[in-house]
PDB file of C-alpha atoms in Angstrom:
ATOM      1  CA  UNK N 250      32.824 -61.045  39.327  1.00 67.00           C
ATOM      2  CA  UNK N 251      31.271 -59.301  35.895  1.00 81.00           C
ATOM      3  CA  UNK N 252      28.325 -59.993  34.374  1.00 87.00           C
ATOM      4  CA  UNK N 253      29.732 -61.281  31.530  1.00 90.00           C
ATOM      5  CA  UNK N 254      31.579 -64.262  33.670  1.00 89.00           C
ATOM      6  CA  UNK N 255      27.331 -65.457  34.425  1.00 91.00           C
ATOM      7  CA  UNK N 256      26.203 -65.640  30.904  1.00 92.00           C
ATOM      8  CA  UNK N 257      29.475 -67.631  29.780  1.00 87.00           C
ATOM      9  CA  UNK N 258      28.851 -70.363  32.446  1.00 88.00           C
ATOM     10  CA  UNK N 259      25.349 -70.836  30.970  1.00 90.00           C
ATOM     11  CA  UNK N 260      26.645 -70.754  27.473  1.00 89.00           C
ATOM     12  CA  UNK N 261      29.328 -73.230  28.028  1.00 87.00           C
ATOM     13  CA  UNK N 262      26.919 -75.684  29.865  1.00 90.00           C
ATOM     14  CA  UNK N 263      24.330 -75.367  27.205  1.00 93.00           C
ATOM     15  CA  UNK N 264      26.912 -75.717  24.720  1.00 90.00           C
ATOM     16  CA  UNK N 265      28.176 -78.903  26.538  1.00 90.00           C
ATOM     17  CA  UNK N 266      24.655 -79.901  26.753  1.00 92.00           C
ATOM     18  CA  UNK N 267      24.461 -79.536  22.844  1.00 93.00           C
ATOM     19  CA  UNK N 268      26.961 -82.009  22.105  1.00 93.00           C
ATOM     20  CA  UNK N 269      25.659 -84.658  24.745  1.00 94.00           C
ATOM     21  CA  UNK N 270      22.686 -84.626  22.511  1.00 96.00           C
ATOM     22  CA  UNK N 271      24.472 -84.399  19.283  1.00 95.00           C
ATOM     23  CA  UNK N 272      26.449 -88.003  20.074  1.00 95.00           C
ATOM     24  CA  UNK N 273      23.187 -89.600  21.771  1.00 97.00           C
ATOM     25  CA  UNK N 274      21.150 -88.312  18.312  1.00 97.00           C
ATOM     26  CA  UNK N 275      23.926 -89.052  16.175  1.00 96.00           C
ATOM     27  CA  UNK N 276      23.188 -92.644  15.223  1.00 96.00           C
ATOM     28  CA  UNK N 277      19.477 -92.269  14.990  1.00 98.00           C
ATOM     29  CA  UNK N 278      19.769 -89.667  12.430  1.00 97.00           C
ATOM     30  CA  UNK N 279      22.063 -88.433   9.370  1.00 97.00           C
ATOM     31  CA  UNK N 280      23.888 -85.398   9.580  1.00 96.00           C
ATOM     32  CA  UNK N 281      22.626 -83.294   7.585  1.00 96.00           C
ATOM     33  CA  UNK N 282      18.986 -83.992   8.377  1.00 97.00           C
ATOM     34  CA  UNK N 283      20.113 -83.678  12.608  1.00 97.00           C
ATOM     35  CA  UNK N 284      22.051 -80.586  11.302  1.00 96.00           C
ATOM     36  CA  UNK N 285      18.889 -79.653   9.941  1.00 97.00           C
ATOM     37  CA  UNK N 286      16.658 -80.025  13.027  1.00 97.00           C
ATOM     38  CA  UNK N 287      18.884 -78.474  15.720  1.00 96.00           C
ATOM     39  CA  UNK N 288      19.875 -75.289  13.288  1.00 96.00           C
ATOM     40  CA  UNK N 289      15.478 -75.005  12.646  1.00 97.00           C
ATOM     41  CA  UNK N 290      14.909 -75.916  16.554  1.00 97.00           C
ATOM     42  CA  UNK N 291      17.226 -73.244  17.551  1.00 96.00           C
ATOM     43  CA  UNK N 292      16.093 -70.408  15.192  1.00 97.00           C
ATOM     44  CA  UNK N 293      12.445 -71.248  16.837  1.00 98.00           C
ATOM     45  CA  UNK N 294      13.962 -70.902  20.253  1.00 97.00           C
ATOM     46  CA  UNK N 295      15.287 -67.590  19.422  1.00 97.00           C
ATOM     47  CA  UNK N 296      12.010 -66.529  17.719  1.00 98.00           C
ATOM     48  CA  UNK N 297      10.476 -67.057  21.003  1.00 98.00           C
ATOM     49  CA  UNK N 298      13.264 -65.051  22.733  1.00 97.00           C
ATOM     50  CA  UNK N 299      12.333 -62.528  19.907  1.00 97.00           C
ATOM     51  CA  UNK N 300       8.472 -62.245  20.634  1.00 97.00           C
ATOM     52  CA  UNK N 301       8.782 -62.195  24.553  1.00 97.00           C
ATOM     53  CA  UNK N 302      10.967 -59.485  24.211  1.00 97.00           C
ATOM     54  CA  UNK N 303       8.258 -58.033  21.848  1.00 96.00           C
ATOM     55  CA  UNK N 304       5.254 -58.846  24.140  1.00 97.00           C
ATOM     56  CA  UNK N 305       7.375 -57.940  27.657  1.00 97.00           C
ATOM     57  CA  UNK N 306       7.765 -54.546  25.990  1.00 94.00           C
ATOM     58  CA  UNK N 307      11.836 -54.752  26.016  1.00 95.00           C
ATOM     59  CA  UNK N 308      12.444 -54.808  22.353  1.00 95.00           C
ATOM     60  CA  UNK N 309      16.006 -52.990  22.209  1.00 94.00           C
ATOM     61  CA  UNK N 310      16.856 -54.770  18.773  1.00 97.00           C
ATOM     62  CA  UNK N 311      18.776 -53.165  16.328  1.00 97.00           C
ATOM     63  CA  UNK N 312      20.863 -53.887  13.309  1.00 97.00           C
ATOM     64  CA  UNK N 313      23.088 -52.626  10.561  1.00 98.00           C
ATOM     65  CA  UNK N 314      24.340 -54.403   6.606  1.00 97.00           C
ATOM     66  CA  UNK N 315      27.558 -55.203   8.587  1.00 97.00           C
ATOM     67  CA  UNK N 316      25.787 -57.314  11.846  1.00 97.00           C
ATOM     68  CA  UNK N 317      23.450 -59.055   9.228  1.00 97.00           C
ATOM     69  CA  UNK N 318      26.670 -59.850   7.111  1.00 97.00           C
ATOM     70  CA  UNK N 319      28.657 -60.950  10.334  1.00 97.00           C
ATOM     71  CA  UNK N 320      25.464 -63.079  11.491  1.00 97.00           C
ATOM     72  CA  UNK N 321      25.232 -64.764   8.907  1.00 97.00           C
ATOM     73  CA  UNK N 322      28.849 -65.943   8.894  1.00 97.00           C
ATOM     74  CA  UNK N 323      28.198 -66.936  12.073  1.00 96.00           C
ATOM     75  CA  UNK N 324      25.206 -69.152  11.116  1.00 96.00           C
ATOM     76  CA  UNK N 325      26.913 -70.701   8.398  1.00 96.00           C
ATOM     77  CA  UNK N 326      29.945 -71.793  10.414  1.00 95.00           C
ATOM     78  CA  UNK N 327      27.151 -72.910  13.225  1.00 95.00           C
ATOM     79  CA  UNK N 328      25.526 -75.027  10.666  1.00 96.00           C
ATOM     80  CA  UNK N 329      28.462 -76.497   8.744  1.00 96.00           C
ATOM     81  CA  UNK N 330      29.945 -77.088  12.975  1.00 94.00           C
ATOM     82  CA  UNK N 331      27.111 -78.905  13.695  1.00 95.00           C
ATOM     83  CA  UNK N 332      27.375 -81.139  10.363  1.00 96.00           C
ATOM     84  CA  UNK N 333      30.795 -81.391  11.190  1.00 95.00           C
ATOM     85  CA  UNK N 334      29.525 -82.899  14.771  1.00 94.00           C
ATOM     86  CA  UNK N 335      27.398 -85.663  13.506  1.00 95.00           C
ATOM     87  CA  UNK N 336      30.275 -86.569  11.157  1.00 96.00           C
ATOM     88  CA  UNK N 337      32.506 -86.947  13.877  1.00 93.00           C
ATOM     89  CA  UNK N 338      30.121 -89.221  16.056  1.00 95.00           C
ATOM     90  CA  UNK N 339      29.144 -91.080  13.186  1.00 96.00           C
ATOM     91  CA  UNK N 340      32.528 -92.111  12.489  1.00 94.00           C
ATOM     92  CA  UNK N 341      33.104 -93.180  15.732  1.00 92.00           C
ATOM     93  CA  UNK N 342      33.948 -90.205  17.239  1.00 89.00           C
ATOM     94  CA  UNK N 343      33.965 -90.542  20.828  1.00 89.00           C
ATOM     95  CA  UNK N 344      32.137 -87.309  23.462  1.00 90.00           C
ATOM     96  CA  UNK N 345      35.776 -86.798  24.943  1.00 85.00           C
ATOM     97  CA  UNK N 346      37.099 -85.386  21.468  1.00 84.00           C
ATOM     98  CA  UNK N 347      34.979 -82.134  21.734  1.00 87.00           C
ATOM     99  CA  UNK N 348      37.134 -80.575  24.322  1.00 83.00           C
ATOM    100  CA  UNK N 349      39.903 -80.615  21.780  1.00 81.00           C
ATOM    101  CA  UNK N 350      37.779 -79.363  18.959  1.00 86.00           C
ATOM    102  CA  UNK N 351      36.450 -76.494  21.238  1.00 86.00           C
ATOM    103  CA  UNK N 352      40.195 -76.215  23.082  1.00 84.00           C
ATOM    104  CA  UNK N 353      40.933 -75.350  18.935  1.00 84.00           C
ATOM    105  CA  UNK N 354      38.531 -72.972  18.881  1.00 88.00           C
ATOM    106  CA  UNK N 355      39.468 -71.771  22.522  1.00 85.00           C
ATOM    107  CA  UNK N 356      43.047 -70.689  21.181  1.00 86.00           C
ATOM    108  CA  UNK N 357      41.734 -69.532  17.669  1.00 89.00           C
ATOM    109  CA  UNK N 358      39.715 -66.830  19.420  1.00 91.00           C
ATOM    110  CA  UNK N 359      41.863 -65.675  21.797  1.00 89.00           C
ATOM    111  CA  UNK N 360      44.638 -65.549  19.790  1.00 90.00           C
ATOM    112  CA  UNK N 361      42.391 -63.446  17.137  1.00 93.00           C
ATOM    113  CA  UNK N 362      41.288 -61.227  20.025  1.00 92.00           C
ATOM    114  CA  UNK N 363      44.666 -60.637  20.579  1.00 92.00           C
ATOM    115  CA  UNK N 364      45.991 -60.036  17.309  1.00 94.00           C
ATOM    116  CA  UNK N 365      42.455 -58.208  15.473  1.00 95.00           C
ATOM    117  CA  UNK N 366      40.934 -56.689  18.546  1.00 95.00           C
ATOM    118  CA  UNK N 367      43.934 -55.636  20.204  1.00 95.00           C
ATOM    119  CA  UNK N 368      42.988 -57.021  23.280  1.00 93.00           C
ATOM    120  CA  UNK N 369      45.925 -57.043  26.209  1.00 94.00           C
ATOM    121  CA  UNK N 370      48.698 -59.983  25.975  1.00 94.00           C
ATOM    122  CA  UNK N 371      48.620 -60.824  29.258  1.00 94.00           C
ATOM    123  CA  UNK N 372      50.562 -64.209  30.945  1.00 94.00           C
ATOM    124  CA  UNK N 373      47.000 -65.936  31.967  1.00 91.00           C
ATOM    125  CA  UNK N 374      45.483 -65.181  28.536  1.00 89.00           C
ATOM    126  CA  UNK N 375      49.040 -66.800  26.795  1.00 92.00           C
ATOM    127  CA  UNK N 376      48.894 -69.637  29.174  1.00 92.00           C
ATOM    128  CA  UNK N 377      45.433 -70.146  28.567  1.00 86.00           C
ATOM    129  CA  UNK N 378      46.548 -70.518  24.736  1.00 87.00           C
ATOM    130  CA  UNK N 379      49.408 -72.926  25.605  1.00 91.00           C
ATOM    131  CA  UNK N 380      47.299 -75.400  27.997  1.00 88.00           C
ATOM    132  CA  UNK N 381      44.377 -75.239  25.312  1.00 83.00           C
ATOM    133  CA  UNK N 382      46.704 -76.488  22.748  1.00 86.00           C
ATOM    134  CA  UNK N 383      47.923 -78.995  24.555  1.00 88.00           C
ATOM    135  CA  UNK N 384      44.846 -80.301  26.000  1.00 81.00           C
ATOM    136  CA  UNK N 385      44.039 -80.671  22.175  1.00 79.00           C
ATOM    137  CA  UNK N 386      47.322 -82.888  21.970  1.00 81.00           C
ATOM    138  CA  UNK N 387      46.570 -84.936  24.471  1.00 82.00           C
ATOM    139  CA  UNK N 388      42.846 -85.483  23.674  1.00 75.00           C
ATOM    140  CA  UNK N 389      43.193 -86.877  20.408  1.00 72.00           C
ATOM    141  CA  UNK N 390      45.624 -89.729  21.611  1.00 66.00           C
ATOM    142  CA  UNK N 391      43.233 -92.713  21.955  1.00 64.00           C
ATOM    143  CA  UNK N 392      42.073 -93.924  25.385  1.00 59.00           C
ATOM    144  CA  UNK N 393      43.635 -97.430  26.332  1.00 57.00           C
ATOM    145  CA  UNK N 394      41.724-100.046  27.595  1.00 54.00           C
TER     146      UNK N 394
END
């Protein structure tokens, strides 16, 4: 299995993690002041990553105009996401609907890896697309009680 296949386990249950929290906070605090408090609680967690890499002696960081550009992208679709979040739960939103939001996000990035990165086409990566989408689909129907 590659090492890769590890860290995206952890990232996917931290990530689910993150939006467990997100609906439990949700009506206890408005969006953008929750946004607010997870974006500054996560920049401290990674400050702490920063300075034990510092302290351990394995500071490898580097950086160039184009990562800082590209990071900060990222950090603005993070926080505007996580606004987005509390919106959703707020408005009554219920925990199942973020599979379909991150099955949209699934199929946006493979289907950009495939068509900007020129990464192979291959059948599981397609059906992967496919079932994403249509777990989307079927997610957004409401339950019946």
């Amino acid at each position: 299995m590659s090492d890769w296949f590890n860290y995206a386990v952890g990232a996917a249950a931290l990530y689910g993690l993150h939006q467990i929290f997100t609906k439990m906070a949700a009506d206890k605090i408005s969006d953008g002041l929750g946004g607010f408090v997870v974006e500054v609680t996560a920049a401290l967690g990674i400050a702490l990553y920063l300075v034990l890499l510092r302290v351990g002696g394995r500071w490898d960081q580097n950086y160039s105009g184009a990562g800082i550009f590209y990071s900060t992208l990222t950090g603005i679709c993070v926080g505007a996401g996580t606004i987005l979040f509390f919106l959703l739960f707020q408005n009554g939103g219920p925990l199942s609907a973020v599979p379909m939001v991150l099955a949209g996000g699934m199929a946006l990035m493979a289907m950009t890896g495939i068509l900007l990165f020129k990464e192979p086409v291959t059948w599981p990566r397609v059906l992967g697309i496919i079932l994403s989408l249509a777990g989307m689909f079927l997610l957004r129907t409401p339950a019946t009680k």
